[in-house]
mmCIF file of N, CA and C in Angstrom:
data_model
loop_
_atom_site.group_PDB
_atom_site.id
_atom_site.type_symbol
_atom_site.label_atom_id
_atom_site.label_comp_id
_atom_site.label_asym_id
_atom_site.label_seq_id
_atom_site.Cartn_x
_atom_site.Cartn_y
_atom_site.Cartn_z
ATOM 1 N N MET A 1 9.584 18.296 -13.087
ATOM 2 C CA MET A 1 10.434 18.600 -14.303
ATOM 3 C C MET A 1 11.951 17.833 -14.195
ATOM 4 N N VAL A 2 12.114 17.828 -13.184
ATOM 5 C CA VAL A 2 13.390 17.090 -12.749
ATOM 6 C C VAL A 2 13.505 15.777 -13.357
ATOM 7 N N ARG A 3 12.589 15.206 -13.199
ATOM 8 C CA ARG A 3 12.458 13.835 -13.641
ATOM 9 C C ARG A 3 12.305 13.439 -15.588
ATOM 10 N N SER A 4 11.848 14.571 -15.873
ATOM 11 C CA SER A 4 11.864 14.570 -17.423
ATOM 12 C C SER A 4 13.391 15.087 -17.552
ATOM 13 N N ARG A 5 14.111 15.686 -17.218
ATOM 14 C CA ARG A 5 15.626 16.159 -17.548
ATOM 15 C C ARG A 5 16.058 14.728 -17.218
ATOM 16 N N LYS A 6 15.896 13.637 -16.181
ATOM 17 C CA LYS A 6 16.416 12.877 -16.081
ATOM 18 C C LYS A 6 16.391 11.578 -17.316
ATOM 19 N N ILE A 7 15.039 11.730 -17.641
ATOM 20 C CA ILE A 7 14.714 10.767 -18.682
ATOM 21 C C ILE A 7 15.263 11.411 -20.101
ATOM 22 N N LYS A 8 15.176 12.499 -20.813
ATOM 23 C CA LYS A 8 15.991 13.118 -21.666
ATOM 24 C C LYS A 8 17.398 12.791 -21.606
ATOM 25 N N ARG A 9 18.125 12.932 -20.439
ATOM 26 C CA ARG A 9 19.212 12.796 -20.245
ATOM 27 C C ARG A 9 19.796 10.987 -20.702
ATOM 28 N N ALA A 10 18.814 10.202 -19.958
ATOM 29 C CA ALA A 10 19.088 8.857 -20.347
ATOM 30 C C ALA A 10 19.018 8.374 -21.647
ATOM 31 N N GLY A 11 18.286 9.087 -23.032
ATOM 32 C CA GLY A 11 18.146 8.707 -24.011
ATOM 33 C C GLY A 11 19.505 9.334 -24.966
ATOM 34 N N LEU A 12 20.243 10.103 -24.477
ATOM 35 C CA LEU A 12 21.074 10.927 -25.200
ATOM 36 C C LEU A 12 22.674 9.941 -25.479
ATOM 37 N N GLY A 13 22.361 8.831 -24.549
ATOM 38 C CA GLY A 13 23.942 7.633 -24.515
ATOM 39 C C GLY A 13 23.867 6.769 -25.858
ATOM 40 N N GLY A 14 22.568 7.109 -26.730
ATOM 41 C CA GLY A 14 22.748 5.944 -27.741
ATOM 42 C C GLY A 14 21.823 4.688 -27.361
ATOM 43 N N SER A 15 21.301 4.253 -28.371
ATOM 44 C CA SER A 15 20.946 2.559 -27.957
ATOM 45 C C SER A 15 21.167 1.746 -28.801
ATOM 46 N N LYS A 16 20.792 0.634 -28.157
ATOM 47 C CA LYS A 16 21.060 -0.676 -29.414
ATOM 48 C C LYS A 16 20.225 -0.730 -30.371
ATOM 49 N N PRO A 17 20.790 -1.441 -31.462
ATOM 50 C CA PRO A 17 20.066 -1.590 -32.584
ATOM 51 C C PRO A 17 18.638 -2.179 -32.587
ATOM 52 N N PRO A 18 17.520 -1.707 -33.294
ATOM 53 C CA PRO A 18 16.209 -2.355 -33.253
ATOM 54 C C PRO A 18 16.233 -3.905 -33.247
ATOM 55 N N ASP A 19 16.994 -4.481 -33.604
ATOM 56 C CA ASP A 19 16.630 -5.934 -33.814
ATOM 57 C C ASP A 19 17.445 -6.750 -32.671
ATOM 58 N N ARG A 20 17.538 -6.081 -31.472
ATOM 59 C CA ARG A 20 18.074 -6.375 -30.344
ATOM 60 C C ARG A 20 17.469 -7.623 -29.918
ATOM 61 N N GLN A 21 17.901 -8.466 -29.055
ATOM 62 C CA GLN A 21 17.350 -9.566 -28.106
ATOM 63 C C GLN A 21 17.116 -8.854 -26.495
ATOM 64 N N VAL A 22 16.070 -8.446 -26.279
ATOM 65 C CA VAL A 22 15.939 -7.797 -25.133
ATOM 66 C C VAL A 22 15.247 -8.785 -23.903
ATOM 67 N N ASN A 23 16.036 -8.950 -22.902
ATOM 68 C CA ASN A 23 15.470 -9.997 -21.710
ATOM 69 C C ASN A 23 14.590 -8.976 -20.857
ATOM 70 N N VAL A 24 13.278 -8.928 -20.733
ATOM 71 C CA VAL A 24 12.588 -7.829 -20.030
ATOM 72 C C VAL A 24 12.003 -8.933 -18.752
ATOM 73 N N ASP A 25 12.079 -8.265 -17.605
ATOM 74 C CA ASP A 25 11.534 -8.923 -16.527
ATOM 75 C C ASP A 25 10.003 -8.366 -16.216
ATOM 76 N N CYS A 26 9.216 -9.258 -16.560
ATOM 77 C CA CYS A 26 7.924 -9.255 -16.738
ATOM 78 C C CYS A 26 7.050 -9.561 -15.347
ATOM 79 N N SER A 27 7.900 -10.103 -14.588
ATOM 80 C CA SER A 27 6.991 -10.686 -13.296
ATOM 81 C C SER A 27 6.678 -10.069 -12.404
ATOM 82 N N HIS A 28 6.740 -8.349 -12.538
ATOM 83 C CA HIS A 28 5.995 -7.456 -11.731
ATOM 84 C C HIS A 28 4.708 -6.957 -12.192
ATOM 85 N N ILE A 29 4.337 -7.193 -13.456
ATOM 86 C CA ILE A 29 3.014 -6.865 -14.117
ATOM 87 C C ILE A 29 1.923 -8.322 -13.897
ATOM 88 N N SER A 30 1.024 -7.680 -13.347
ATOM 89 C CA SER A 30 -0.473 -8.731 -12.869
ATOM 90 C C SER A 30 -0.733 -9.437 -13.892
ATOM 91 N N SER A 31 -1.606 -10.459 -13.702
ATOM 92 C CA SER A 31 -2.170 -11.305 -14.811
ATOM 93 C C SER A 31 -3.169 -10.293 -15.665
ATOM 94 N N ILE A 32 -3.604 -11.014 -16.708
ATOM 95 C CA ILE A 32 -4.665 -10.223 -17.508
ATOM 96 C C ILE A 32 -5.620 -9.934 -17.107
ATOM 97 N N GLU A 33 -6.215 -11.144 -16.097
ATOM 98 C CA GLU A 33 -7.601 -10.876 -15.211
ATOM 99 C C GLU A 33 -7.332 -10.017 -14.712
ATOM 100 N N GLU A 34 -6.484 -9.542 -13.760
ATOM 101 C CA GLU A 34 -6.241 -8.465 -12.682
ATOM 102 C C GLU A 34 -6.217 -7.159 -13.507
ATOM 103 N N ARG A 35 -5.238 -7.294 -14.606
ATOM 104 C CA ARG A 35 -5.438 -5.649 -15.105
ATOM 105 C C ARG A 35 -6.687 -5.694 -15.958
ATOM 106 N N VAL A 36 -7.671 -6.522 -16.653
ATOM 107 C CA VAL A 36 -8.664 -5.933 -16.708
ATOM 108 C C VAL A 36 -9.840 -5.615 -15.987
ATOM 109 N N ARG A 37 -9.627 -6.452 -14.425
ATOM 110 C CA ARG A 37 -10.805 -6.071 -13.746
ATOM 111 C C ARG A 37 -10.238 -4.534 -12.979
ATOM 112 N N LYS A 38 -9.006 -4.173 -13.167
ATOM 113 C CA LYS A 38 -8.568 -3.013 -12.688
ATOM 114 C C LYS A 38 -9.010 -1.701 -13.776
ATOM 115 N N ILE A 39 -9.241 -2.038 -15.368
ATOM 116 C CA ILE A 39 -9.491 -1.346 -16.363
ATOM 117 C C ILE A 39 -11.090 -1.049 -15.971
ATOM 118 N N MET A 40 -11.473 -2.135 -15.779
ATOM 119 C CA MET A 40 -13.157 -1.977 -15.603
ATOM 120 C C MET A 40 -13.443 -1.267 -14.328
ATOM 121 N N GLY A 41 -12.466 -1.340 -13.449
ATOM 122 C CA GLY A 41 -12.828 -0.506 -11.983
ATOM 123 C C GLY A 41 -12.828 0.974 -12.322
ATOM 124 N N ILE A 42 -12.094 1.365 -13.224
ATOM 125 C CA ILE A 42 -11.657 2.434 -13.779
ATOM 126 C C ILE A 42 -13.088 3.140 -14.354
ATOM 127 N N VAL A 43 -13.246 2.338 -15.405
ATOM 128 C CA VAL A 43 -14.250 2.943 -16.117
ATOM 129 C C VAL A 43 -15.588 2.669 -15.367
ATOM 130 N N ASN A 44 -15.727 1.842 -14.538
ATOM 131 C CA ASN A 44 -17.512 1.935 -13.573
ATOM 132 C C ASN A 44 -17.193 2.295 -12.203
ATOM 133 N N GLU A 45 -16.208 3.164 -12.062
ATOM 134 C CA GLU A 45 -16.307 3.976 -10.654
ATOM 135 C C GLU A 45 -17.537 4.933 -10.508
ATOM 136 N N ILE A 46 -18.112 4.622 -9.206
ATOM 137 C CA ILE A 46 -19.126 5.421 -9.340
ATOM 138 C C ILE A 46 -19.218 6.963 -8.993
ATOM 139 N N GLY A 47 -17.826 7.223 -8.412
ATOM 140 C CA GLY A 47 -17.396 8.709 -8.066
ATOM 141 C C GLY A 47 -16.360 9.336 -9.054
ATOM 142 N N ARG A 48 -16.474 8.556 -10.544
ATOM 143 C CA ARG A 48 -15.455 9.280 -11.659
ATOM 144 C C ARG A 48 -15.705 10.553 -11.886
ATOM 145 N N SER A 49 -14.926 11.403 -12.085
ATOM 146 C CA SER A 49 -14.796 12.590 -12.368
ATOM 147 C C SER A 49 -15.403 12.952 -13.929
ATOM 148 N N PRO A 50 -16.386 13.670 -14.204
ATOM 149 C CA PRO A 50 -16.898 13.919 -15.486
ATOM 150 C C PRO A 50 -16.087 14.527 -16.114
ATOM 151 N N GLY A 51 -15.023 15.322 -15.681
ATOM 152 C CA GLY A 51 -14.260 16.109 -16.686
ATOM 153 C C GLY A 51 -12.919 15.410 -16.809
ATOM 154 N N ASN A 52 -12.762 14.115 -16.400
ATOM 155 C CA ASN A 52 -11.701 13.210 -16.710
ATOM 156 C C ASN A 52 -11.509 12.881 -18.198
ATOM 157 N N MET A 53 -10.423 12.720 -18.621
ATOM 158 C CA MET A 53 -9.623 12.145 -19.776
ATOM 159 C C MET A 53 -9.662 10.743 -19.817
ATOM 160 N N LEU A 54 -10.051 9.870 -20.443
ATOM 161 C CA LEU A 54 -9.597 8.598 -20.503
ATOM 162 C C LEU A 54 -8.971 8.476 -21.674
ATOM 163 N N CYS A 55 -7.746 7.656 -21.879
ATOM 164 C CA CYS A 55 -7.062 7.756 -22.887
ATOM 165 C C CYS A 55 -6.062 6.416 -22.656
ATOM 166 N N PHE A 56 -5.520 6.063 -24.009
ATOM 167 C CA PHE A 56 -4.293 5.075 -23.822
ATOM 168 C C PHE A 56 -2.980 5.909 -23.992
ATOM 169 N N ILE A 57 -1.869 5.511 -23.282
ATOM 170 C CA ILE A 57 -0.736 6.047 -23.583
ATOM 171 C C ILE A 57 0.333 4.813 -23.895
ATOM 172 N N MET A 58 0.509 4.366 -25.402
ATOM 173 C CA MET A 58 1.590 3.600 -25.658
ATOM 174 C C MET A 58 2.773 3.921 -26.342
ATOM 175 N N TYR A 59 3.912 3.353 -26.063
ATOM 176 C CA TYR A 59 5.132 3.867 -26.533
ATOM 177 C C TYR A 59 6.159 2.542 -27.048
ATOM 178 N N ASP A 60 6.740 2.963 -28.075
ATOM 179 C CA ASP A 60 7.749 2.159 -28.531
ATOM 180 C C ASP A 60 9.258 2.729 -28.675
ATOM 181 N N ILE A 61 9.990 2.318 -27.719
ATOM 182 C CA ILE A 61 11.187 3.159 -27.556
ATOM 183 C C ILE A 61 12.277 2.340 -27.366
ATOM 184 N N GLU A 62 13.277 2.621 -28.187
ATOM 185 C CA GLU A 62 14.744 1.644 -28.168
ATOM 186 C C GLU A 62 15.366 1.341 -26.949
ATOM 187 N N SER A 63 15.314 3.036 -26.318
ATOM 188 C CA SER A 63 16.436 2.535 -25.198
ATOM 189 C C SER A 63 15.777 1.761 -23.875
ATOM 190 N N ASN A 64 16.337 0.776 -23.387
ATOM 191 C CA ASN A 64 15.864 0.323 -21.989
ATOM 192 C C ASN A 64 15.387 1.129 -20.766
ATOM 193 N N LYS A 65 16.583 2.239 -20.552
ATOM 194 C CA LYS A 65 16.681 3.123 -19.995
ATOM 195 C C LYS A 65 15.655 4.100 -19.927
ATOM 196 N N VAL A 66 15.242 4.556 -20.953
ATOM 197 C CA VAL A 66 14.317 5.553 -21.370
ATOM 198 C C VAL A 66 12.856 4.957 -21.186
ATOM 199 N N ARG A 67 12.775 3.796 -21.672
ATOM 200 C CA ARG A 67 11.754 3.026 -21.215
ATOM 201 C C ARG A 67 11.088 2.924 -20.067
ATOM 202 N N ARG A 68 12.402 2.284 -19.362
ATOM 203 C CA ARG A 68 12.019 2.155 -17.837
ATOM 204 C C ARG A 68 11.749 3.334 -17.306
ATOM 205 N N LEU A 69 12.280 4.568 -17.377
ATOM 206 C CA LEU A 69 12.082 5.735 -16.809
ATOM 207 C C LEU A 69 10.670 6.307 -17.423
ATOM 208 N N ILE A 70 10.151 6.174 -18.286
ATOM 209 C CA ILE A 70 8.966 6.418 -18.809
ATOM 210 C C ILE A 70 7.672 5.890 -18.059
ATOM 211 N N ALA A 71 7.737 4.377 -17.923
ATOM 212 C CA ALA A 71 6.954 3.612 -17.593
ATOM 213 C C ALA A 71 6.913 3.969 -16.030
ATOM 214 N N LYS A 72 7.914 4.393 -15.581
ATOM 215 C CA LYS A 72 7.936 4.663 -14.013
ATOM 216 C C LYS A 72 7.203 5.916 -13.692
ATOM 217 N N TYR A 73 7.363 6.865 -14.653
ATOM 218 C CA TYR A 73 6.910 7.982 -14.707
ATOM 219 C C TYR A 73 5.336 7.935 -14.865
ATOM 220 N N LEU A 74 4.913 7.354 -15.606
ATOM 221 C CA LEU A 74 3.297 6.983 -16.063
ATOM 222 C C LEU A 74 2.542 6.521 -14.726
ATOM 223 N N LEU A 75 3.459 5.524 -14.297
ATOM 224 C CA LEU A 75 2.639 4.823 -13.179
ATOM 225 C C LEU A 75 2.682 5.984 -11.958
ATOM 226 N N ARG A 76 3.960 6.830 -11.506
ATOM 227 C CA ARG A 76 3.586 7.479 -10.569
ATOM 228 C C ARG A 76 2.629 8.926 -10.680
ATOM 229 N N ASN A 77 2.290 8.809 -12.260
ATOM 230 C CA ASN A 77 0.902 9.660 -12.698
ATOM 231 C C ASN A 77 -0.324 9.297 -12.658
ATOM 232 N N GLY A 78 -0.451 8.389 -12.398
ATOM 233 C CA GLY A 78 -1.555 7.874 -11.966
ATOM 234 C C GLY A 78 -2.504 6.799 -13.200
ATOM 235 N N CYS A 79 -1.031 6.311 -14.069
ATOM 236 C CA CYS A 79 -1.738 5.420 -15.301
ATOM 237 C C CYS A 79 -1.632 4.212 -14.844
ATOM 238 N N THR A 80 -2.407 3.225 -15.315
ATOM 239 C CA THR A 80 -2.822 1.768 -15.210
ATOM 240 C C THR A 80 -1.597 1.008 -16.393
ATOM 241 N N ARG A 81 -1.073 -0.007 -16.127
ATOM 242 C CA ARG A 81 -0.185 -0.598 -17.003
ATOM 243 C C ARG A 81 -1.293 -1.802 -17.619
ATOM 244 N N VAL A 82 -1.217 -1.664 -18.767
ATOM 245 C CA VAL A 82 -2.290 -2.751 -19.556
ATOM 246 C C VAL A 82 -1.559 -3.941 -20.035
ATOM 247 N N GLN A 83 -0.520 -3.480 -20.826
ATOM 248 C CA GLN A 83 0.304 -4.235 -21.195
ATOM 249 C C GLN A 83 1.841 -3.601 -20.908
ATOM 250 N N ARG A 84 2.770 -4.380 -21.506
ATOM 251 C CA ARG A 84 4.472 -3.767 -21.161
ATOM 252 C C ARG A 84 4.701 -2.499 -21.557
ATOM 253 N N SER A 85 4.027 -1.900 -22.715
ATOM 254 C CA SER A 85 4.334 -0.610 -23.250
ATOM 255 C C SER A 85 2.929 0.110 -23.307
ATOM 256 N N ILE A 86 1.744 -0.354 -23.095
ATOM 257 C CA ILE A 86 0.668 0.343 -23.120
ATOM 258 C C ILE A 86 -0.286 0.553 -21.754
ATOM 259 N N PHE A 87 -0.411 1.870 -21.510
ATOM 260 C CA PHE A 87 -1.096 2.508 -20.011
ATOM 261 C C PHE A 87 -2.556 3.076 -20.505
ATOM 262 N N LEU A 88 -3.362 2.652 -19.443
ATOM 263 C CA LEU A 88 -4.434 3.668 -19.470
ATOM 264 C C LEU A 88 -4.567 4.494 -18.635
ATOM 265 N N ALA A 89 -5.027 5.734 -18.871
ATOM 266 C CA ALA A 89 -5.003 6.807 -18.010
ATOM 267 C C ALA A 89 -6.431 7.542 -17.847
ATOM 268 N N ASP A 90 -6.389 7.836 -16.373
ATOM 269 C CA ASP A 90 -8.241 8.320 -16.492
ATOM 270 C C ASP A 90 -7.357 9.661 -15.426
ATOM 271 N N LEU A 91 -7.224 10.820 -16.115
ATOM 272 C CA LEU A 91 -6.802 11.912 -15.610
ATOM 273 C C LEU A 91 -7.684 13.110 -15.847
ATOM 274 N N PRO A 92 -7.706 14.147 -15.027
ATOM 275 C CA PRO A 92 -7.969 15.640 -14.901
ATOM 276 C C PRO A 92 -7.396 15.921 -16.345
ATOM 277 N N SER A 93 -8.028 16.912 -16.932
ATOM 278 C CA SER A 93 -7.483 17.348 -18.204
ATOM 279 C C SER A 93 -6.129 18.111 -17.999
ATOM 280 N N GLU A 94 -5.973 18.814 -16.959
ATOM 281 C CA GLU A 94 -4.584 19.369 -16.724
ATOM 282 C C GLU A 94 -3.422 18.640 -16.193
ATOM 283 N N ARG A 95 -3.636 17.330 -15.555
ATOM 284 C CA ARG A 95 -2.637 16.317 -15.706
ATOM 285 C C ARG A 95 -2.340 15.718 -17.127
ATOM 286 N N TYR A 96 -3.510 15.258 -17.899
ATOM 287 C CA TYR A 96 -3.477 14.986 -18.913
ATOM 288 C C TYR A 96 -2.513 16.059 -19.703
ATOM 289 N N GLU A 97 -2.722 17.238 -19.954
ATOM 290 C CA GLU A 97 -1.675 18.222 -20.583
ATOM 291 C C GLU A 97 -0.587 18.009 -20.158
ATOM 292 N N LYS A 98 -0.331 18.285 -19.016
ATOM 293 C CA LYS A 98 1.025 17.920 -18.490
ATOM 294 C C LYS A 98 1.914 16.643 -18.891
ATOM 295 N N ILE A 99 1.018 15.595 -18.816
ATOM 296 C CA ILE A 99 1.875 14.343 -19.134
ATOM 297 C C ILE A 99 2.114 14.252 -20.567
ATOM 298 N N ARG A 100 1.205 14.941 -21.386
ATOM 299 C CA ARG A 100 1.512 15.141 -22.843
ATOM 300 C C ARG A 100 2.559 15.896 -23.185
ATOM 301 N N ASN A 101 2.442 16.822 -22.075
ATOM 302 C CA ASN A 101 3.507 17.849 -22.598
ATOM 303 C C ASN A 101 5.197 17.471 -22.523
ATOM 304 N N GLU A 102 5.131 16.894 -21.519
ATOM 305 C CA GLU A 102 6.269 16.187 -20.404
ATOM 306 C C GLU A 102 6.866 15.001 -21.522
ATOM 307 N N LEU A 103 6.071 14.285 -22.060
ATOM 308 C CA LEU A 103 6.562 13.316 -23.040
ATOM 309 C C LEU A 103 6.952 13.772 -24.236
ATOM 310 N N ALA A 104 6.488 14.841 -24.752
ATOM 311 C CA ALA A 104 6.697 15.656 -26.075
ATOM 312 C C ALA A 104 7.869 16.060 -25.764
ATOM 313 N N GLU A 105 8.438 16.656 -24.700
ATOM 314 C CA GLU A 105 9.546 17.383 -24.486
ATOM 315 C C GLU A 105 10.736 16.099 -24.348
ATOM 316 N N VAL A 106 10.394 14.836 -23.766
ATOM 317 C CA VAL A 106 11.380 13.917 -23.944
ATOM 318 C C VAL A 106 11.761 13.565 -25.024
ATOM 319 N N GLN A 107 10.551 13.256 -25.986
ATOM 320 C CA GLN A 107 10.815 12.920 -27.149
ATOM 321 C C GLN A 107 11.479 13.599 -28.107
ATOM 322 N N SER A 108 11.430 15.136 -27.839
ATOM 323 C CA SER A 108 12.341 16.055 -28.982
ATOM 324 C C SER A 108 13.610 16.250 -28.459
ATOM 325 N N ALA A 109 14.057 15.317 -27.305
ATOM 326 C CA ALA A 109 15.023 16.048 -26.607
ATOM 327 C C ALA A 109 16.573 14.911 -27.074
ATOM 328 N N TYR A 110 16.224 14.085 -27.907
ATOM 329 C CA TYR A 110 17.454 13.723 -28.547
ATOM 330 C C TYR A 110 17.006 12.947 -29.938
ATOM 331 N N GLU A 111 17.821 12.574 -30.747
ATOM 332 C CA GLU A 111 17.729 11.721 -32.020
ATOM 333 C C GLU A 111 17.049 10.578 -31.539
ATOM 334 N N ASN A 112 16.079 9.992 -32.183
ATOM 335 C CA ASN A 112 15.744 8.895 -32.203
ATOM 336 C C ASN A 112 14.641 8.182 -32.912
ATOM 337 N N GLU A 113 14.322 6.961 -33.105
ATOM 338 C CA GLU A 113 13.012 6.790 -33.884
ATOM 339 C C GLU A 113 11.870 6.134 -33.033
ATOM 340 N N ASP A 114 11.979 6.590 -31.773
ATOM 341 C CA ASP A 114 10.787 6.354 -30.828
ATOM 342 C C ASP A 114 9.483 6.954 -31.287
ATOM 343 N N SER A 115 8.358 6.307 -30.776
ATOM 344 C CA SER A 115 7.108 6.538 -30.761
ATOM 345 C C SER A 115 6.532 6.859 -29.644
ATOM 346 N N ILE A 116 5.586 7.701 -29.341
ATOM 347 C CA ILE A 116 4.616 7.730 -28.278
ATOM 348 C C ILE A 116 3.133 8.114 -28.589
ATOM 349 N N LEU A 117 2.340 7.287 -28.393
ATOM 350 C CA LEU A 117 1.132 7.645 -28.885
ATOM 351 C C LEU A 117 0.303 7.620 -27.544
ATOM 352 N N ILE A 118 -1.021 8.889 -27.877
ATOM 353 C CA ILE A 118 -1.450 9.003 -26.854
ATOM 354 C C ILE A 118 -2.909 9.091 -27.673
ATOM 355 N N VAL A 119 -3.756 8.213 -26.978
ATOM 356 C CA VAL A 119 -5.096 7.882 -28.098
ATOM 357 C C VAL A 119 -6.289 7.876 -27.018
ATOM 358 N N PRO A 120 -7.255 8.751 -27.143
ATOM 359 C CA PRO A 120 -8.232 9.325 -26.477
ATOM 360 C C PRO A 120 -9.448 8.385 -26.357
ATOM 361 N N ILE A 121 -9.923 7.619 -25.515
ATOM 362 C CA ILE A 121 -10.996 6.508 -25.611
ATOM 363 C C ILE A 121 -12.299 6.723 -24.958
ATOM 364 N N SER A 122 -13.451 6.529 -25.461
ATOM 365 C CA SER A 122 -14.998 6.604 -24.349
ATOM 366 C C SER A 122 -14.903 5.323 -23.806
ATOM 367 N N THR A 123 -15.668 5.790 -22.593
ATOM 368 C CA THR A 123 -15.960 4.793 -21.821
ATOM 369 C C THR A 123 -16.650 3.476 -22.469
ATOM 370 N N ASP A 124 -17.837 4.014 -23.605
ATOM 371 C CA ASP A 124 -18.235 2.992 -24.138
ATOM 372 C C ASP A 124 -17.418 2.128 -25.037
ATOM 373 N N TYR A 125 -16.381 2.775 -25.854
ATOM 374 C CA TYR A 125 -15.589 1.660 -26.524
ATOM 375 C C TYR A 125 -14.463 0.954 -25.803
ATOM 376 N N LEU A 126 -14.139 1.429 -24.317
ATOM 377 C CA LEU A 126 -13.652 0.439 -23.423
ATOM 378 C C LEU A 126 -14.350 -0.853 -22.949
ATOM 379 N N ARG A 127 -15.767 -0.423 -22.523
ATOM 380 C CA ARG A 127 -16.602 -1.482 -22.162
ATOM 381 C C ARG A 127 -16.352 -2.784 -23.208
ATOM 382 N N SER A 128 -16.678 -2.165 -24.568
ATOM 383 C CA SER A 128 -16.794 -3.261 -25.522
ATOM 384 C C SER A 128 -15.424 -3.832 -26.204
ATOM 385 N N MET A 129 -14.316 -3.609 -25.128
ATOM 386 C CA MET A 129 -13.013 -4.127 -25.402
ATOM 387 C C MET A 129 -13.389 -5.979 -25.615
ATOM 388 N N LYS A 130 -12.494 -6.264 -26.338
ATOM 389 C CA LYS A 130 -12.245 -7.860 -26.421
ATOM 390 C C LYS A 130 -10.791 -8.264 -26.163
ATOM 391 N N ILE A 131 -10.767 -9.556 -25.736
ATOM 392 C CA ILE A 131 -9.201 -9.651 -25.629
ATOM 393 C C ILE A 131 -8.967 -10.870 -26.714
ATOM 394 N N ILE A 132 -8.009 -11.287 -27.328
ATOM 395 C CA ILE A 132 -7.775 -12.524 -28.059
ATOM 396 C C ILE A 132 -6.508 -13.100 -27.533
ATOM 397 N N GLY A 133 -6.383 -14.434 -27.495
ATOM 398 C CA GLY A 133 -5.392 -14.955 -27.097
ATOM 399 C C GLY A 133 -5.357 -15.585 -25.787
ATOM 400 N N LYS A 134 -6.330 -15.094 -25.014
ATOM 401 C CA LYS A 134 -6.350 -15.608 -23.539
ATOM 402 C C LYS A 134 -7.731 -15.810 -23.105
ATOM 403 N N ASN A 135 -8.287 -17.184 -22.686
ATOM 404 C CA ASN A 135 -9.357 -17.295 -22.371
ATOM 405 C C ASN A 135 -9.847 -16.727 -20.990
ATOM 406 N N ILE A 136 -10.317 -15.552 -21.236
ATOM 407 C CA ILE A 136 -11.068 -14.909 -19.999
ATOM 408 C C ILE A 136 -12.356 -14.373 -20.538
ATOM 409 N N ASN A 137 -13.171 -14.236 -19.873
ATOM 410 C CA ASN A 137 -14.636 -13.847 -20.021
ATOM 411 C C ASN A 137 -14.637 -12.454 -19.469
ATOM 412 N N VAL A 138 -14.493 -11.469 -20.606
ATOM 413 C CA VAL A 138 -14.622 -10.136 -20.276
ATOM 414 C C VAL A 138 -15.911 -9.704 -19.770
ATOM 415 N N ASP A 139 -17.158 -10.064 -20.362
ATOM 416 C CA ASP A 139 -18.469 -9.996 -19.943
ATOM 417 C C ASP A 139 -18.755 -10.262 -18.476
ATOM 418 N N ILE A 140 -18.143 -11.168 -18.226
ATOM 419 C CA ILE A 140 -17.981 -11.245 -16.375
ATOM 420 C C ILE A 140 -17.676 -10.157 -15.930
ATOM 421 N N ILE A 141 -16.286 -10.050 -15.851
ATOM 422 C CA ILE A 141 -15.798 -9.043 -15.594
ATOM 423 C C ILE A 141 -16.119 -7.522 -15.733
ATOM 424 N N THR A 142 -16.972 -7.313 -16.899
ATOM 425 C CA THR A 142 -17.584 -6.240 -17.273
ATOM 426 C C THR A 142 -19.158 -6.272 -16.516
ATOM 427 N N ARG A 143 -19.282 -7.280 -16.289
ATOM 428 C CA ARG A 143 -20.732 -7.325 -15.856
ATOM 429 C C ARG A 143 -21.793 -6.785 -16.704
ATOM 430 N N ALA A 144 -21.690 -7.297 -18.237
ATOM 431 C CA ALA A 144 -22.349 -7.068 -19.109
ATOM 432 C C ALA A 144 -22.969 -8.212 -19.486
ATOM 433 N N GLN A 145 -22.860 -8.937 -18.806
ATOM 434 C CA GLN A 145 -23.436 -10.486 -19.407
ATOM 435 C C GLN A 145 -24.945 -10.380 -19.530
ATOM 436 N N ASN A 146 -25.626 -10.929 -20.681
ATOM 437 C CA ASN A 146 -27.362 -10.916 -20.892
ATOM 438 C C ASN A 146 -27.652 -12.349 -20.418
ATOM 439 N N THR A 147 -28.956 -12.450 -19.763
ATOM 440 C CA THR A 147 -29.083 -13.632 -19.170
ATOM 441 C C THR A 147 -30.904 -14.059 -20.126
ATOM 442 N N LEU A 148 -30.904 -14.843 -20.916
ATOM 443 C CA LEU A 148 -32.425 -14.865 -21.671
ATOM 444 C C LEU A 148 -32.796 -16.028 -20.515
ATOM 445 N N PHE A 149 -34.469 -15.731 -20.671
ATOM 446 C CA PHE A 149 -35.228 -16.883 -20.030
ATOM 447 C C PHE A 149 -36.493 -17.371 -20.762
ATOM 448 N N PHE A 150 -36.494 -18.645 -20.704
ATOM 449 C CA PHE A 150 -37.517 -19.179 -21.624
ATOM 450 C C PHE A 150 -38.721 -19.518 -20.985
#
């Protein structure tokens, strides 16, 4: 709860206009191949708890400070970064509810035009994901490749 207060306070100082230029250091984000492998590792994990909730958490937050704190918060709570502002979570329902409630608190703590989306997803949909714009053979990573013999 202490961290959510810190995130709330970060948004109270006002933010830059939405059309600003932002220099974001993304050197700490792993390659798309590594991120896809990590996602598929989560989905295909043999000991994965059947009660876990798979979901994407996505946000569009104007304040650099709030955005950075939210990202750190999600990483600390076991979420996997998929894109700069998209995370995949495979969480027990209690932790899912805790994260959802704390993000809602942060969102309502200050006047903003920000949005946070939490989208539940099935393992079947996640396995059928396609990547556009980067030459990656997702079928090899997901081990879903079919071989035909004649």
